[in-house]
Coordinates of C-alpha atoms in Angstrom, one line a residue:
X5 CA 35.7 -49.8 16.7
X6 CA 38.0 -49.1 19.8
X7 CA 36.7 -48.8 23.2
X8 CA 38.9 -46.4 24.8
X9 CA 37.2 -46.6 27.9
X10 CA 37.6 -50.3 28.3
X11 CA 41.5 -49.8 27.5
X12 CA 41.5 -47.5 30.2
X13 CA 40.2 -49.4 32.9
X14 CA 41.9 -52.4 31.4
X15 CA 45.4 -50.3 32.2
X16 CA 45.0 -49.8 35.8
X17 CA 45.8 -53.8 35.8
X18 CA 48.4 -53.4 33.4
X19 CA 51.8 -54.2 34.9
X20 CA 54.7 -52.5 33.2
X21 CA 58.3 -53.5 33.5
X22 CA 60.4 -52.5 36.3
X23 CA 62.0 -50.2 37.3
X24 CA 60.4 -47.3 36.0
X25 CA 62.9 -44.6 35.0
X26 CA 61.1 -41.9 36.9
X27 CA 60.0 -38.2 36.2
X28 CA 61.6 -37.8 32.7
X29 CA 59.7 -41.2 31.4
X30 CA 56.4 -41.4 30.2
X31 CA 54.6 -41.5 33.4
X32 CA 53.8 -44.6 35.0
X33 CA 49.9 -45.0 34.4
X34 CA 50.5 -43.6 30.8
X35 CA 52.7 -46.3 30.1
X36 CA 50.3 -48.9 31.4
X37 CA 47.8 -47.7 29.1
X38 CA 50.1 -47.6 26.3
X39 CA 50.6 -51.2 27.2
X40 CA 47.1 -52.0 27.5
X41 CA 46.6 -50.1 23.7
X42 CA 49.3 -52.5 22.2
X43 CA 47.7 -55.5 23.7
X44 CA 44.2 -54.7 22.4
X45 CA 45.4 -53.6 19.1
X46 CA 47.9 -56.2 18.4
X47 CA 49.6 -54.0 15.4
X48 CA 52.4 -55.5 13.6
X49 CA 54.1 -52.5 12.8
X50 CA 54.5 -49.6 15.5
X51 CA 56.1 -46.4 14.9
X52 CA 57.5 -44.0 17.5
X53 CA 58.9 -40.5 18.1
X54 CA 60.5 -39.9 20.9
X55 CA 63.0 -42.8 22.2
X56 CA 63.1 -44.0 25.8
X57 CA 61.2 -46.4 28.2
X58 CA 58.1 -46.4 26.3
X59 CA 60.2 -48.2 23.7
X60 CA 60.3 -50.9 26.2
X61 CA 56.6 -51.1 27.2
X62 CA 56.0 -51.5 23.4
X63 CA 58.3 -54.0 22.3
X64 CA 57.4 -55.7 25.3
X65 CA 53.8 -56.4 24.7
X66 CA 54.9 -57.1 21.3
X67 CA 56.9 -60.0 22.3
X68 CA 54.3 -60.8 24.5
X69 CA 51.8 -61.1 21.6
X70 CA 54.6 -63.2 19.3
X71 CA 54.5 -60.6 16.4
X72 CA 55.2 -57.3 15.8
X73 CA 58.0 -54.7 15.2
X74 CA 58.8 -51.4 16.4
X75 CA 60.6 -48.6 15.1
X76 CA 61.6 -46.0 17.6
X77 CA 63.3 -42.7 16.3
X78 CA 65.1 -40.0 18.7
X79 CA 67.4 -37.0 17.8
X80 CA 69.9 -38.1 20.2
X81 CA 71.9 -40.9 19.9
X82 CA 72.6 -40.8 23.6
X83 CA 68.6 -41.6 24.4
X84 CA 68.8 -43.8 21.7
X85 CA 71.8 -45.8 23.2
X86 CA 70.1 -45.8 26.6
X87 CA 66.9 -47.0 25.2
X88 CA 69.0 -50.0 23.6
X89 CA 70.6 -50.7 26.8
X90 CA 66.8 -50.8 28.7
X91 CA 65.7 -52.9 25.6
X92 CA 68.4 -55.2 26.1
X93 CA 68.4 -55.7 30.2
X94 CA 64.4 -56.3 29.7
X95 CA 65.3 -58.9 26.9
X96 CA 63.1 -57.2 23.9
X97 CA 65.7 -55.6 21.8
X98 CA 64.7 -58.0 19.1
X99 CA 61.5 -56.5 18.8
X100 CA 62.7 -52.9 18.5
X101 CA 64.8 -50.6 15.8
X102 CA 66.3 -47.9 17.5
X103 CA 67.4 -45.3 15.5
X104 CA 68.7 -41.6 16.1
X105 CA 68.5 -38.7 13.1
X106 CA 69.2 -35.0 13.7
X107 CA 66.4 -32.2 13.9
X108 CA 66.2 -30.2 11.1
X109 CA 63.7 -28.5 8.3
X110 CA 61.4 -30.5 6.9
X111 CA 58.6 -30.0 4.2
X112 CA 55.8 -32.0 3.8
X113 CA 53.5 -31.0 0.8
X114 CA 55.3 -27.5 1.2
X115 CA 54.5 -27.1 4.7
X116 CA 57.6 -26.5 7.0
X117 CA 58.5 -28.0 10.7
X118 CA 61.3 -28.7 12.5
X119 CA 61.6 -32.2 12.6
X120 CA 63.6 -35.7 12.5
X121 CA 66.0 -35.8 9.3
X122 CA 64.7 -39.6 8.3
X123 CA 65.7 -41.0 5.2
X124 CA 62.7 -42.3 3.3
X125 CA 64.1 -45.4 2.7
X126 CA 64.1 -46.0 6.5
X127 CA 60.7 -47.0 7.0
X128 CA 60.3 -49.7 4.2
X129 CA 57.1 -50.3 2.3
X130 CA 54.9 -51.7 4.6
X131 CA 52.8 -49.4 6.6
X132 CA 51.8 -48.9 10.6
X133 CA 49.2 -49.4 12.5
X134 CA 50.2 -47.7 15.6
X135 CA 52.0 -44.2 16.1
X136 CA 53.0 -42.5 19.3
X137 CA 54.2 -39.1 19.2
X138 CA 56.6 -38.3 22.3
X139 CA 58.5 -36.1 20.5
X140 CA 60.6 -34.0 19.6
X141 CA 60.4 -32.8 23.1
X142 CA 62.1 -29.1 24.2
X143 CA 58.9 -27.2 22.4
X144 CA 61.0 -27.2 19.2
X145 CA 57.3 -28.3 18.0
X146 CA 55.6 -31.7 16.9
X147 CA 53.9 -30.2 13.7
X148 CA 56.2 -32.6 11.5
X149 CA 54.6 -35.7 13.2
X150 CA 51.2 -36.1 11.7
X151 CA 52.8 -35.2 8.0
X152 CA 55.2 -37.7 8.7
X153 CA 52.9 -40.7 10.0
X154 CA 50.0 -40.2 8.2
X155 CA 51.1 -41.4 4.8
X156 CA 52.4 -44.7 6.3
X157 CA 49.4 -45.6 8.5
X158 CA 47.0 -47.8 7.7
X159 CA 43.1 -47.0 7.6
X160 CA 42.4 -47.7 9.9
X161 CA 45.3 -46.7 12.2
X162 CA 46.1 -45.2 15.5
X163 CA 48.1 -42.3 16.7
X164 CA 48.6 -41.6 20.2
X165 CA 50.2 -38.3 21.2
X166 CA 51.6 -37.7 24.8
X167 CA 51.7 -34.1 26.7
X168 CA 48.5 -33.6 25.3
X169 CA 48.0 -30.9 28.4
X170 CA 50.9 -29.2 27.0
X171 CA 50.3 -25.8 25.4
X172 CA 52.5 -26.5 22.6
X173 CA 50.8 -29.4 22.2
X174 CA 47.4 -28.3 22.0
X175 CA 48.5 -25.7 19.0
X176 CA 49.7 -28.2 17.3
X177 CA 46.8 -30.7 17.6
X178 CA 44.3 -27.5 16.3
X179 CA 46.7 -27.1 13.0
X180 CA 46.2 -30.9 12.4
X181 CA 42.5 -30.8 12.9
X182 CA 42.7 -27.7 10.7
X183 CA 44.6 -29.3 8.4
X184 CA 43.8 -32.9 7.9
X185 CA 39.7 -32.7 8.8
X186 CA 37.7 -35.5 8.5
X187 CA 40.8 -38.0 7.8
X188 CA 41.2 -38.4 11.7
X189 CA 39.1 -39.2 14.4
X190 CA 39.7 -37.5 17.7
X191 CA 39.6 -38.4 21.4
X192 CA 39.4 -36.2 24.4
X193 CA 42.1 -35.8 26.0
X194 CA 42.5 -38.8 28.6
X195 CA 43.7 -37.6 32.0
X196 CA 46.6 -40.0 32.0
X197 CA 50.2 -38.9 33.0
X198 CA 50.7 -35.6 31.0
X199 CA 47.4 -36.1 28.5
X200 CA 47.0 -38.4 26.1
X201 CA 45.2 -37.9 23.4
X202 CA 44.4 -40.3 20.2
X203 CA 43.5 -40.3 16.9
X204 CA 41.8 -42.7 14.6
X205 CA 42.8 -42.7 11.0
X206 CA 39.5 -43.3 9.1
X207 CA 40.4 -42.0 5.5
X208 CA 43.4 -40.9 3.5
X209 CA 43.8 -36.9 3.6
X210 CA 42.3 -35.2 0.9
X211 CA 45.1 -35.2 -2.0
X212 CA 46.7 -31.5 -1.8
X213 CA 45.4 -30.4 1.5
X214 CA 47.8 -27.5 2.0
X215 CA 47.4 -24.2 3.7
X216 CA 46.3 -21.1 2.8
X217 CA 49.0 -18.3 2.9
X218 CA 48.7 -16.9 6.4
X219 CA 49.0 -20.6 8.1
X220 CA 51.8 -20.8 5.9
X221 CA 53.7 -17.8 6.6
X222 CA 53.2 -19.0 10.4
X223 CA 54.5 -22.1 9.7
X224 CA 57.9 -20.6 8.1
X225 CA 58.0 -18.5 11.6
X226 CA 57.6 -21.4 13.8
X227 CA 59.8 -23.3 11.6
X228 CA 62.7 -20.8 12.0
X229 CA 61.8 -19.8 15.5
X230 CA 62.2 -23.9 16.3
X231 CA 65.4 -24.0 14.3
X232 CA 67.3 -21.4 16.4
X233 CA 65.9 -23.4 19.6
X234 CA 67.6 -26.5 18.3
X235 CA 70.9 -24.7 17.9
X236 CA 70.2 -22.6 21.1
X237 CA 69.7 -25.7 23.0
X238 CA 72.3 -28.3 21.4
X239 CA 69.4 -30.5 20.7
X240 CA 71.6 -31.8 17.7
X241 CA 74.7 -32.6 19.8
X242 CA 74.8 -35.6 22.1
X243 CA 75.6 -34.5 25.5
X244 CA 76.9 -36.7 28.4
X245 CA 75.2 -34.6 31.1
X246 CA 71.6 -35.3 29.6
X247 CA 72.1 -39.2 29.4
X248 CA 73.2 -39.1 33.1
X249 CA 70.2 -37.3 34.5
X250 CA 68.1 -38.7 37.0
X251 CA 65.3 -40.4 35.3
X252 CA 66.7 -40.7 31.6
X253 CA 64.9 -40.6 28.6
X254 CA 61.1 -40.3 28.2

């Protein structure tokens, strides 16, 4: 059983790589918590949605442990390339696989969401013990993160959700709780960075856990709205101005 209070206390003493990229990266205290959590759990495989400085924090800690591998996914080749350069600069590139996949319509058990178009063979056969959800950004929705990750997560296994105080994340969290029920045990929001919420996978979700007609219609409406946002914001087009923006990727 994870002692969350002890991890939070340990994070106050955890030293992250320097320099920290700034406001657009995962907040300093959240990075310290993430590093302390990886040190505590000692996972062999970690999955990350949303690449950046957090990828360096995870990969460096896996390197210190002497084992483990991070698979990090982002929608932007530019952000992925920036994260790769940071990982190379900190000498941890051998611990991380950084890949960019565009955003698009996904179906998980018939439920739609806008999420990364990851080829099924990317993940391989071994399951992950830890998943960090820090994307997609721009409020295009994170509904697809848990349906994508849960079948690939061990029991027990852990999910770390960033931006836990954001309203759109809170709404996704409520939908996940309703959909997956007792398969996950959730923490309260930890007041670090923009808020961190943890979930422990304690069982496989009930077979055929599906939405009723009302929630299913709502899911299709959200997916349609978010597809429009992806196009309007140009999220599937590499934009050099984002790469050059102060702070870099999250």
